[in-house]
PDB file of C-alpha atoms in Angstrom:
ATOM      1  CA  ALA A   1      82.840 -72.113  20.001  1.00 78.00           C
ATOM      2  CA  GLN A   2      83.372 -71.338  23.515  1.00 87.00           C
ATOM      3  CA  SER A   3      83.451 -74.679  25.554  1.00 92.00           C
ATOM      4  CA  VAL A   4      84.079 -76.330  29.238  1.00 95.00           C
ATOM      5  CA  ALA A   5      86.118 -78.733  30.938  1.00 96.00           C
ATOM      6  CA  GLN A   6      85.476 -80.244  34.083  1.00 96.00           C
ATOM      7  CA  PRO A   7      87.176 -83.415  33.520  1.00 95.00           C
ATOM      8  CA  GLU A   8      86.076 -85.519  37.317  1.00 95.00           C
ATOM      9  CA  ASP A   9      82.458 -86.641  37.525  1.00 94.00           C
ATOM     10  CA  GLN A  10      83.189 -86.797  41.547  1.00 97.00           C
ATOM     11  CA  VAL A  11      85.752 -85.538  44.231  1.00 98.00           C
ATOM     12  CA  ASN A  12      85.813 -87.120  47.433  1.00 98.00           C
ATOM     13  CA  VAL A  13      87.493 -85.038  50.296  1.00 98.00           C
ATOM     14  CA  ALA A  14      87.737 -85.487  53.923  1.00 98.00           C
ATOM     15  CA  GLU A  15      85.934 -82.885  56.607  1.00 97.00           C
ATOM     16  CA  GLY A  16      88.784 -80.419  56.983  1.00 97.00           C
ATOM     17  CA  ASN A  17      91.142 -81.170  54.599  1.00 97.00           C
ATOM     18  CA  PRO A  18      91.384 -78.769  51.214  1.00 97.00           C
ATOM     19  CA  LEU A  19      89.523 -79.359  48.197  1.00 97.00           C
ATOM     20  CA  THR A  20      89.742 -78.440  44.352  1.00 97.00           C
ATOM     21  CA  VAL A  21      87.597 -79.101  41.669  1.00 98.00           C
ATOM     22  CA  LYS A  22      89.056 -78.316  38.286  1.00 98.00           C
ATOM     23  CA  CYS A  23      88.035 -76.669  35.137  1.00 98.00           C
ATOM     24  CA  THR A  24      89.222 -75.583  32.141  1.00 98.00           C
ATOM     25  CA  TYR A  25      88.418 -73.572  29.387  1.00 96.00           C
ATOM     26  CA  SER A  26      88.350 -72.301  26.085  1.00 94.00           C
ATOM     27  CA  VAL A  27      86.850 -68.762  24.657  1.00 90.00           C
ATOM     28  CA  SER A  28      88.681 -67.167  21.626  1.00 87.00           C
ATOM     29  CA  GLY A  29      88.171 -63.757  23.148  1.00 83.00           C
ATOM     30  CA  ASN A  30      88.778 -62.450  26.771  1.00 85.00           C
ATOM     31  CA  PRO A  31      87.017 -65.261  29.416  1.00 89.00           C
ATOM     32  CA  TYR A  32      84.669 -64.281  31.996  1.00 91.00           C
ATOM     33  CA  LEU A  33      84.871 -67.169  34.248  1.00 94.00           C
ATOM     34  CA  PHE A  34      81.800 -68.928  37.089  1.00 95.00           C
ATOM     35  CA  TRP A  35      81.467 -71.166  39.346  1.00 97.00           C
ATOM     36  CA  TYR A  36      77.629 -71.855  40.445  1.00 97.00           C
ATOM     37  CA  VAL A  37      76.923 -74.710  43.417  1.00 97.00           C
ATOM     38  CA  GLN A  38      74.111 -76.611  43.194  1.00 96.00           C
ATOM     39  CA  TYR A  39      72.721 -78.422  46.045  1.00 95.00           C
ATOM     40  CA  PRO A  40      69.600 -81.171  45.809  1.00 92.00           C
ATOM     41  CA  ASN A  41      66.279 -80.283  44.203  1.00 90.00           C
ATOM     42  CA  ARG A  42      67.624 -76.550  44.350  1.00 94.00           C
ATOM     43  CA  GLY A  43      68.670 -74.569  41.413  1.00 94.00           C
ATOM     44  CA  LEU A  44      72.078 -73.005  41.114  1.00 95.00           C
ATOM     45  CA  GLN A  45      73.701 -70.652  42.745  1.00 95.00           C
ATOM     46  CA  PHE A  46      76.210 -68.076  42.384  1.00 94.00           C
ATOM     47  CA  LEU A  47      80.243 -68.397  44.093  1.00 96.00           C
ATOM     48  CA  LEU A  48      82.635 -66.256  42.312  1.00 95.00           C
ATOM     49  CA  LYS A  49      83.410 -64.761  38.417  1.00 93.00           C
ATOM     50  CA  TYR A  50      86.530 -64.054  37.397  1.00 93.00           C
ATOM     51  CA  ILE A  51      86.544 -61.088  34.857  1.00 88.00           C
ATOM     52  CA  THR A  52      90.002 -59.345  35.217  1.00 84.00           C
ATOM     53  CA  GLY A  53      92.828 -58.509  37.627  1.00 83.00           C
ATOM     54  CA  ASP A  54      94.062 -60.755  40.277  1.00 87.00           C
ATOM     55  CA  ASN A  55      94.066 -64.205  39.398  1.00 91.00           C
ATOM     56  CA  LEU A  56      92.979 -65.173  42.850  1.00 95.00           C
ATOM     57  CA  VAL A  57      89.222 -64.726  43.542  1.00 95.00           C
ATOM     58  CA  LYS A  58      87.358 -64.796  46.621  1.00 94.00           C
ATOM     59  CA  GLY A  59      83.767 -66.074  46.556  1.00 93.00           C
ATOM     60  CA  SER A  60      80.704 -66.601  48.666  1.00 91.00           C
ATOM     61  CA  TYR A  61      80.977 -69.202  51.900  1.00 92.00           C
ATOM     62  CA  GLY A  62      84.892 -69.352  51.966  1.00 95.00           C
ATOM     63  CA  PHE A  63      85.676 -70.494  48.240  1.00 96.00           C
ATOM     64  CA  GLU A  64      88.237 -69.108  46.488  1.00 97.00           C
ATOM     65  CA  ALA A  65      89.490 -69.836  42.162  1.00 97.00           C
ATOM     66  CA  GLU A  66      92.676 -69.119  40.197  1.00 96.00           C
ATOM     67  CA  PHE A  67      92.752 -68.078  37.023  1.00 96.00           C
ATOM     68  CA  ASN A  68      95.749 -69.617  35.083  1.00 95.00           C
ATOM     69  CA  LYS A  69      95.751 -68.106  31.771  1.00 93.00           C
ATOM     70  CA  SER A  70      98.311 -70.359  30.221  1.00 94.00           C
ATOM     71  CA  GLN A  71      97.037 -73.824  31.606  1.00 95.00           C
ATOM     72  CA  THR A  72      93.082 -72.177  30.280  1.00 96.00           C
ATOM     73  CA  SER A  73      92.299 -73.131  34.191  1.00 97.00           C
ATOM     74  CA  PHE A  74      90.176 -72.189  36.743  1.00 98.00           C
ATOM     75  CA  HIS A  75      89.858 -74.444  39.634  1.00 98.00           C
ATOM     76  CA  LEU A  76      87.597 -73.823  42.475  1.00 98.00           C
ATOM     77  CA  LYS A  77      89.601 -74.022  45.789  1.00 98.00           C
ATOM     78  CA  LYS A  78      88.760 -74.230  49.623  1.00 97.00           C
ATOM     79  CA  PRO A  79      91.144 -74.535  52.626  1.00 96.00           C
ATOM     80  CA  SER A  80      88.809 -76.592  54.625  1.00 97.00           C
ATOM     81  CA  ALA A  81      86.023 -78.664  53.265  1.00 97.00           C
ATOM     82  CA  LEU A  82      82.806 -78.785  55.553  1.00 97.00           C
ATOM     83  CA  VAL A  83      80.475 -81.667  55.026  1.00 97.00           C
ATOM     84  CA  SER A  84      77.921 -79.243  54.123  1.00 96.00           C
ATOM     85  CA  ASP A  85      80.153 -78.056  50.700  1.00 97.00           C
ATOM     86  CA  SER A  86      78.499 -81.341  49.571  1.00 97.00           C
ATOM     87  CA  ALA A  87      77.270 -80.825  45.859  1.00 97.00           C
ATOM     88  CA  LEU A  88      77.460 -80.574  42.535  1.00 96.00           C
ATOM     89  CA  TYR A  89      79.517 -77.810  41.387  1.00 97.00           C
ATOM     90  CA  PHE A  90      79.251 -76.272  37.906  1.00 97.00           C
ATOM     91  CA  CYS A  91      81.932 -74.193  36.016  1.00 97.00           C
ATOM     92  CA  ALA A  92      80.356 -71.318  33.600  1.00 95.00           C
ATOM     93  CA  VAL A  93      82.197 -69.030  30.977  1.00 92.00           C
ATOM     94  CA  ARG A  94      81.279 -66.902  28.288  1.00 87.00           C
ATOM     95  CA  ASP A  95      83.299 -64.401  25.608  1.00 80.00           C
ATOM     96  CA  GLY A  96      84.312 -61.303  26.832  1.00 73.00           C
ATOM     97  CA  ASN A  97      85.382 -59.567  24.076  1.00 69.00           C
ATOM     98  CA  SER A  98      81.932 -59.950  22.261  1.00 62.00           C
ATOM     99  CA  GLY A  99      80.109 -57.171  21.382  1.00 58.00           C
ATOM    100  CA  GLY A 100      76.893 -58.911  20.841  1.00 58.00           C
ATOM    101  CA  TYR A 101      75.180 -61.463  22.071  1.00 63.00           C
ATOM    102  CA  GLN A 102      77.020 -64.456  23.775  1.00 67.00           C
ATOM    103  CA  LYS A 103      75.669 -67.218  25.884  1.00 77.00           C
ATOM    104  CA  VAL A 104      77.292 -68.807  28.271  1.00 86.00           C
ATOM    105  CA  THR A 105      78.232 -72.038  27.847  1.00 90.00           C
ATOM    106  CA  PHE A 106      78.283 -74.521  31.384  1.00 93.00           C
ATOM    107  CA  GLY A 107      80.338 -77.997  31.625  1.00 94.00           C
ATOM    108  CA  ILE A 108      78.415 -80.736  32.627  1.00 94.00           C
ATOM    109  CA  GLY A 109      79.189 -80.240  36.696  1.00 95.00           C
ATOM    110  CA  THR A 110      81.454 -82.246  39.166  1.00 97.00           C
ATOM    111  CA  LYS A 111      80.164 -83.866  42.286  1.00 96.00           C
ATOM    112  CA  LEU A 112      81.688 -83.192  45.377  1.00 98.00           C
ATOM    113  CA  GLN A 113      81.462 -85.199  48.751  1.00 97.00           C
ATOM    114  CA  VAL A 114      82.997 -84.330  51.976  1.00 97.00           C
ATOM    115  CA  ILE A 115      83.178 -87.139  54.410  1.00 97.00           C
ATOM    116  CA  PRO A 116      83.140 -86.367  57.877  1.00 95.00           C
TER     117      PRO A 116
ATOM    118  CA  ASN B   1      62.969 -60.756  47.728  1.00 62.00           C
ATOM    119  CA  ALA B   2      61.416 -64.041  45.550  1.00 77.00           C
ATOM    120  CA  GLY B   3      64.052 -63.807  42.800  1.00 94.00           C
ATOM    121  CA  VAL B   4      63.473 -66.524  40.098  1.00 97.00           C
ATOM    122  CA  THR B   5      60.199 -68.251  40.557  1.00 97.00           C
ATOM    123  CA  GLN B   6      58.959 -71.195  38.758  1.00 97.00           C
ATOM    124  CA  THR B   7      55.748 -72.751  38.613  1.00 96.00           C
ATOM    125  CA  PRO B   8      55.192 -75.920  38.696  1.00 96.00           C
ATOM    126  CA  LYS B   9      57.595 -77.983  40.727  1.00 96.00           C
ATOM    127  CA  PHE B  10      56.772 -81.565  39.619  1.00 96.00           C
ATOM    128  CA  GLN B  11      54.328 -82.815  36.558  1.00 96.00           C
ATOM    129  CA  VAL B  12      53.894 -86.147  35.263  1.00 96.00           C
ATOM    130  CA  LEU B  13      52.719 -85.767  31.328  1.00 96.00           C
ATOM    131  CA  LYS B  14      51.620 -88.945  29.125  1.00 96.00           C
ATOM    132  CA  THR B  15      53.476 -89.029  25.210  1.00 97.00           C
ATOM    133  CA  GLY B  16      51.373 -85.894  23.373  1.00 96.00           C
ATOM    134  CA  GLN B  17      50.052 -83.627  26.035  1.00 96.00           C
ATOM    135  CA  SER B  18      50.945 -80.023  26.027  1.00 96.00           C
ATOM    136  CA  MET B  19      51.670 -77.814  28.766  1.00 95.00           C
ATOM    137  CA  THR B  20      53.767 -74.424  29.876  1.00 97.00           C
ATOM    138  CA  LEU B  21      55.894 -73.696  32.079  1.00 98.00           C
ATOM    139  CA  GLN B  22      55.632 -70.561  33.755  1.00 97.00           C
ATOM    140  CA  CYS B  23      58.698 -68.385  35.020  1.00 97.00           C
ATOM    141  CA  ALA B  24      58.850 -65.232  36.477  1.00 97.00           C
ATOM    142  CA  GLN B  25      61.694 -62.823  37.975  1.00 97.00           C
ATOM    143  CA  ASP B  26      61.140 -60.056  40.123  1.00 95.00           C
ATOM    144  CA  MET B  27      64.764 -58.072  39.481  1.00 93.00           C
ATOM    145  CA  ASN B  28      64.099 -56.515  36.946  1.00 91.00           C
ATOM    146  CA  HIS B  29      67.016 -58.673  34.804  1.00 91.00           C
ATOM    147  CA  ASN B  30      66.929 -57.564  30.832  1.00 89.00           C
ATOM    148  CA  SER B  31      68.082 -61.590  30.242  1.00 90.00           C
ATOM    149  CA  MET B  32      66.100 -64.437  30.869  1.00 92.00           C
ATOM    150  CA  TYR B  33      66.349 -68.317  29.777  1.00 93.00           C
ATOM    151  CA  TRP B  34      65.285 -71.754  29.715  1.00 96.00           C
ATOM    152  CA  TYR B  35      67.593 -74.818  30.334  1.00 96.00           C
ATOM    153  CA  ARG B  36      67.380 -78.148  31.078  1.00 97.00           C
ATOM    154  CA  GLN B  37      69.265 -81.013  33.223  1.00 95.00           C
ATOM    155  CA  ASP B  38      69.822 -84.418  32.382  1.00 93.00           C
ATOM    156  CA  PRO B  39      72.044 -86.788  34.239  1.00 86.00           C
ATOM    157  CA  GLY B  40      75.753 -86.875  32.566  1.00 83.00           C
ATOM    158  CA  MET B  41      75.150 -83.927  29.785  1.00 85.00           C
ATOM    159  CA  GLY B  42      74.889 -80.586  32.446  1.00 86.00           C
ATOM    160  CA  LEU B  43      72.717 -77.858  31.599  1.00 92.00           C
ATOM    161  CA  ARG B  44      71.489 -77.417  28.218  1.00 93.00           C
ATOM    162  CA  LEU B  45      70.336 -74.151  26.356  1.00 93.00           C
ATOM    163  CA  ILE B  46      66.780 -74.323  25.295  1.00 96.00           C
ATOM    164  CA  TYR B  47      66.091 -71.039  24.716  1.00 95.00           C
ATOM    165  CA  TYR B  48      66.643 -67.626  25.432  1.00 92.00           C
ATOM    166  CA  SER B  49      65.458 -63.693  25.870  1.00 92.00           C
ATOM    167  CA  ALA B  50      67.809 -61.313  25.532  1.00 86.00           C
ATOM    168  CA  SER B  51      65.603 -58.389  26.288  1.00 86.00           C
ATOM    169  CA  GLU B  52      62.200 -57.935  26.481  1.00 88.00           C
ATOM    170  CA  GLY B  53      60.615 -58.953  23.038  1.00 88.00           C
ATOM    171  CA  THR B  54      63.188 -61.230  21.465  1.00 91.00           C
ATOM    172  CA  THR B  55      63.537 -64.765  21.588  1.00 94.00           C
ATOM    173  CA  ASP B  56      66.099 -67.041  20.455  1.00 92.00           C
ATOM    174  CA  LYS B  57      67.083 -70.516  19.950  1.00 93.00           C
ATOM    175  CA  GLY B  58      69.353 -72.137  22.545  1.00 91.00           C
ATOM    176  CA  GLU B  59      71.685 -75.333  21.652  1.00 90.00           C
ATOM    177  CA  VAL B  60      68.080 -78.364  22.257  1.00 95.00           C
ATOM    178  CA  PRO B  61      65.671 -75.798  20.983  1.00 96.00           C
ATOM    179  CA  ASN B  62      63.376 -78.726  19.303  1.00 96.00           C
ATOM    180  CA  GLY B  63      60.003 -79.586  20.794  1.00 96.00           C
ATOM    181  CA  TYR B  64      59.913 -76.083  22.281  1.00 97.00           C
ATOM    182  CA  ASN B  65      58.628 -72.846  21.954  1.00 97.00           C
ATOM    183  CA  VAL B  66      58.570 -69.669  24.407  1.00 97.00           C
ATOM    184  CA  SER B  67      57.144 -66.893  24.979  1.00 97.00           C
ATOM    185  CA  ARG B  68      58.473 -63.472  26.739  1.00 96.00           C
ATOM    186  CA  LEU B  69      55.342 -62.306  27.972  1.00 90.00           C
ATOM    187  CA  ASN B  70      56.904 -59.195  29.716  1.00 94.00           C
ATOM    188  CA  LYS B  71      60.055 -58.115  31.567  1.00 94.00           C
ATOM    189  CA  ARG B  72      59.341 -60.477  34.382  1.00 96.00           C
ATOM    190  CA  GLU B  73      57.876 -63.378  32.627  1.00 97.00           C
ATOM    191  CA  PHE B  74      58.949 -66.074  30.238  1.00 97.00           C
ATOM    192  CA  SER B  75      57.027 -69.244  29.062  1.00 97.00           C
ATOM    193  CA  LEU B  76      58.160 -72.785  27.696  1.00 98.00           C
ATOM    194  CA  ARG B  77      55.849 -74.462  26.060  1.00 97.00           C
ATOM    195  CA  LEU B  78      56.028 -77.919  25.408  1.00 96.00           C
ATOM    196  CA  GLU B  79      53.663 -79.016  22.966  1.00 92.00           C
ATOM    197  CA  SER B  80      53.483 -82.308  22.411  1.00 96.00           C
ATOM    198  CA  ALA B  81      55.325 -84.014  24.903  1.00 95.00           C
ATOM    199  CA  ALA B  82      58.235 -86.742  23.958  1.00 96.00           C
ATOM    200  CA  PRO B  83      59.828 -89.500  26.422  1.00 96.00           C
ATOM    201  CA  SER B  84      62.890 -87.515  25.214  1.00 96.00           C
ATOM    202  CA  GLN B  85      61.629 -84.394  27.296  1.00 97.00           C
ATOM    203  CA  THR B  86      62.172 -86.194  30.608  1.00 97.00           C
ATOM    204  CA  SER B  87      63.920 -83.703  32.337  1.00 97.00           C
ATOM    205  CA  VAL B  88      64.741 -80.989  34.849  1.00 97.00           C
ATOM    206  CA  TYR B  89      64.020 -77.476  33.569  1.00 98.00           C
ATOM    207  CA  PHE B  90      65.082 -74.469  35.114  1.00 97.00           C
ATOM    208  CA  CYS B  91      64.827 -70.706  33.965  1.00 97.00           C
ATOM    209  CA  ALA B  92      67.199 -67.979  34.768  1.00 95.00           C
ATOM    210  CA  SER B  93      67.812 -64.388  34.507  1.00 93.00           C
ATOM    211  CA  SER B  94      70.448 -61.622  34.325  1.00 89.00           C
ATOM    212  CA  GLU B  95      70.663 -58.341  34.085  1.00 84.00           C
ATOM    213  CA  ALA B  96      72.158 -58.633  30.270  1.00 72.00           C
ATOM    214  CA  LEU B  97      73.971 -60.733  27.625  1.00 61.00           C
ATOM    215  CA  ARG B  98      75.216 -58.116  25.696  1.00 61.00           C
ATOM    216  CA  GLY B  99      78.423 -56.448  25.257  1.00 56.00           C
ATOM    217  CA  ARG B 100      80.589 -56.764  28.249  1.00 58.00           C
ATOM    218  CA  SER B 101      77.956 -57.855  30.578  1.00 68.00           C
ATOM    219  CA  ASN B 102      79.543 -59.730  33.792  1.00 76.00           C
ATOM    220  CA  GLN B 103      76.807 -60.404  35.770  1.00 82.00           C
ATOM    221  CA  PRO B 104      75.717 -64.291  36.981  1.00 87.00           C
ATOM    222  CA  GLN B 105      72.053 -65.502  36.080  1.00 90.00           C
ATOM    223  CA  HIS B 106      69.834 -66.654  38.621  1.00 94.00           C
ATOM    224  CA  PHE B 107      68.386 -69.615  38.780  1.00 96.00           C
ATOM    225  CA  GLY B 108      65.225 -70.808  39.851  1.00 97.00           C
ATOM    226  CA  ASP B 109      64.311 -74.143  41.627  1.00 96.00           C
ATOM    227  CA  GLY B 110      63.083 -75.888  38.736  1.00 96.00           C
ATOM    228  CA  THR B 111      60.684 -78.156  37.288  1.00 97.00           C
ATOM    229  CA  ARG B 112      60.536 -81.908  37.196  1.00 96.00           C
ATOM    230  CA  LEU B 113      59.011 -82.713  34.373  1.00 97.00           C
ATOM    231  CA  SER B 114      57.940 -86.846  34.056  1.00 96.00           C
ATOM    232  CA  ILE B 115      56.265 -87.502  30.105  1.00 96.00           C
ATOM    233  CA  LEU B 116      55.118 -91.154  30.559  1.00 95.00           C
TER     234      LEU B 116
END
């Protein structure tokens, strides 16, 4: 079985400061990892993904994520937070080794609050 | 390009009533999904359709039925609504769910359902 943990319900950061939203995962094969963002009253929007290759993945809106295989982590980062980054962030994983149908498992979400 | 469209956006039902949530995507995606989102529980998969003509249960299928009407449309039906089904329901689609597909899911903006 695969799983995702987002250990922080909420992360507060001052505008202009770097931000990190944490994610750890468990999967039997090679992980395909995703980050999504959800703004109020909207659906999830895709930010970035890790499939293979460089451990640092760059995505939309200046976000990036660092894949660490030994720590089974995929933390979301941004060098300088904006108030408009305030939203709910979801990490997700699926097993990339599967030849059959494999569903994506989502974390419970982390609320990011950027303080002006 | 509309992406994933869900109707209705809001609905209030009485216990025991039935209703169908509609979802359509215009991205020619093969796979479609229904999730529910509840506070503190993240996204939970209700049903999915890996391809036209197939449907499968997810984590929380009890009390729901689905129909993959064609490649574009995937509906979710509550036959006899219960207060525990009060939630926000999201439909999503992706290119494929099979094998090493690494494409992200695209989400609609949700249906907010209250059952009294």
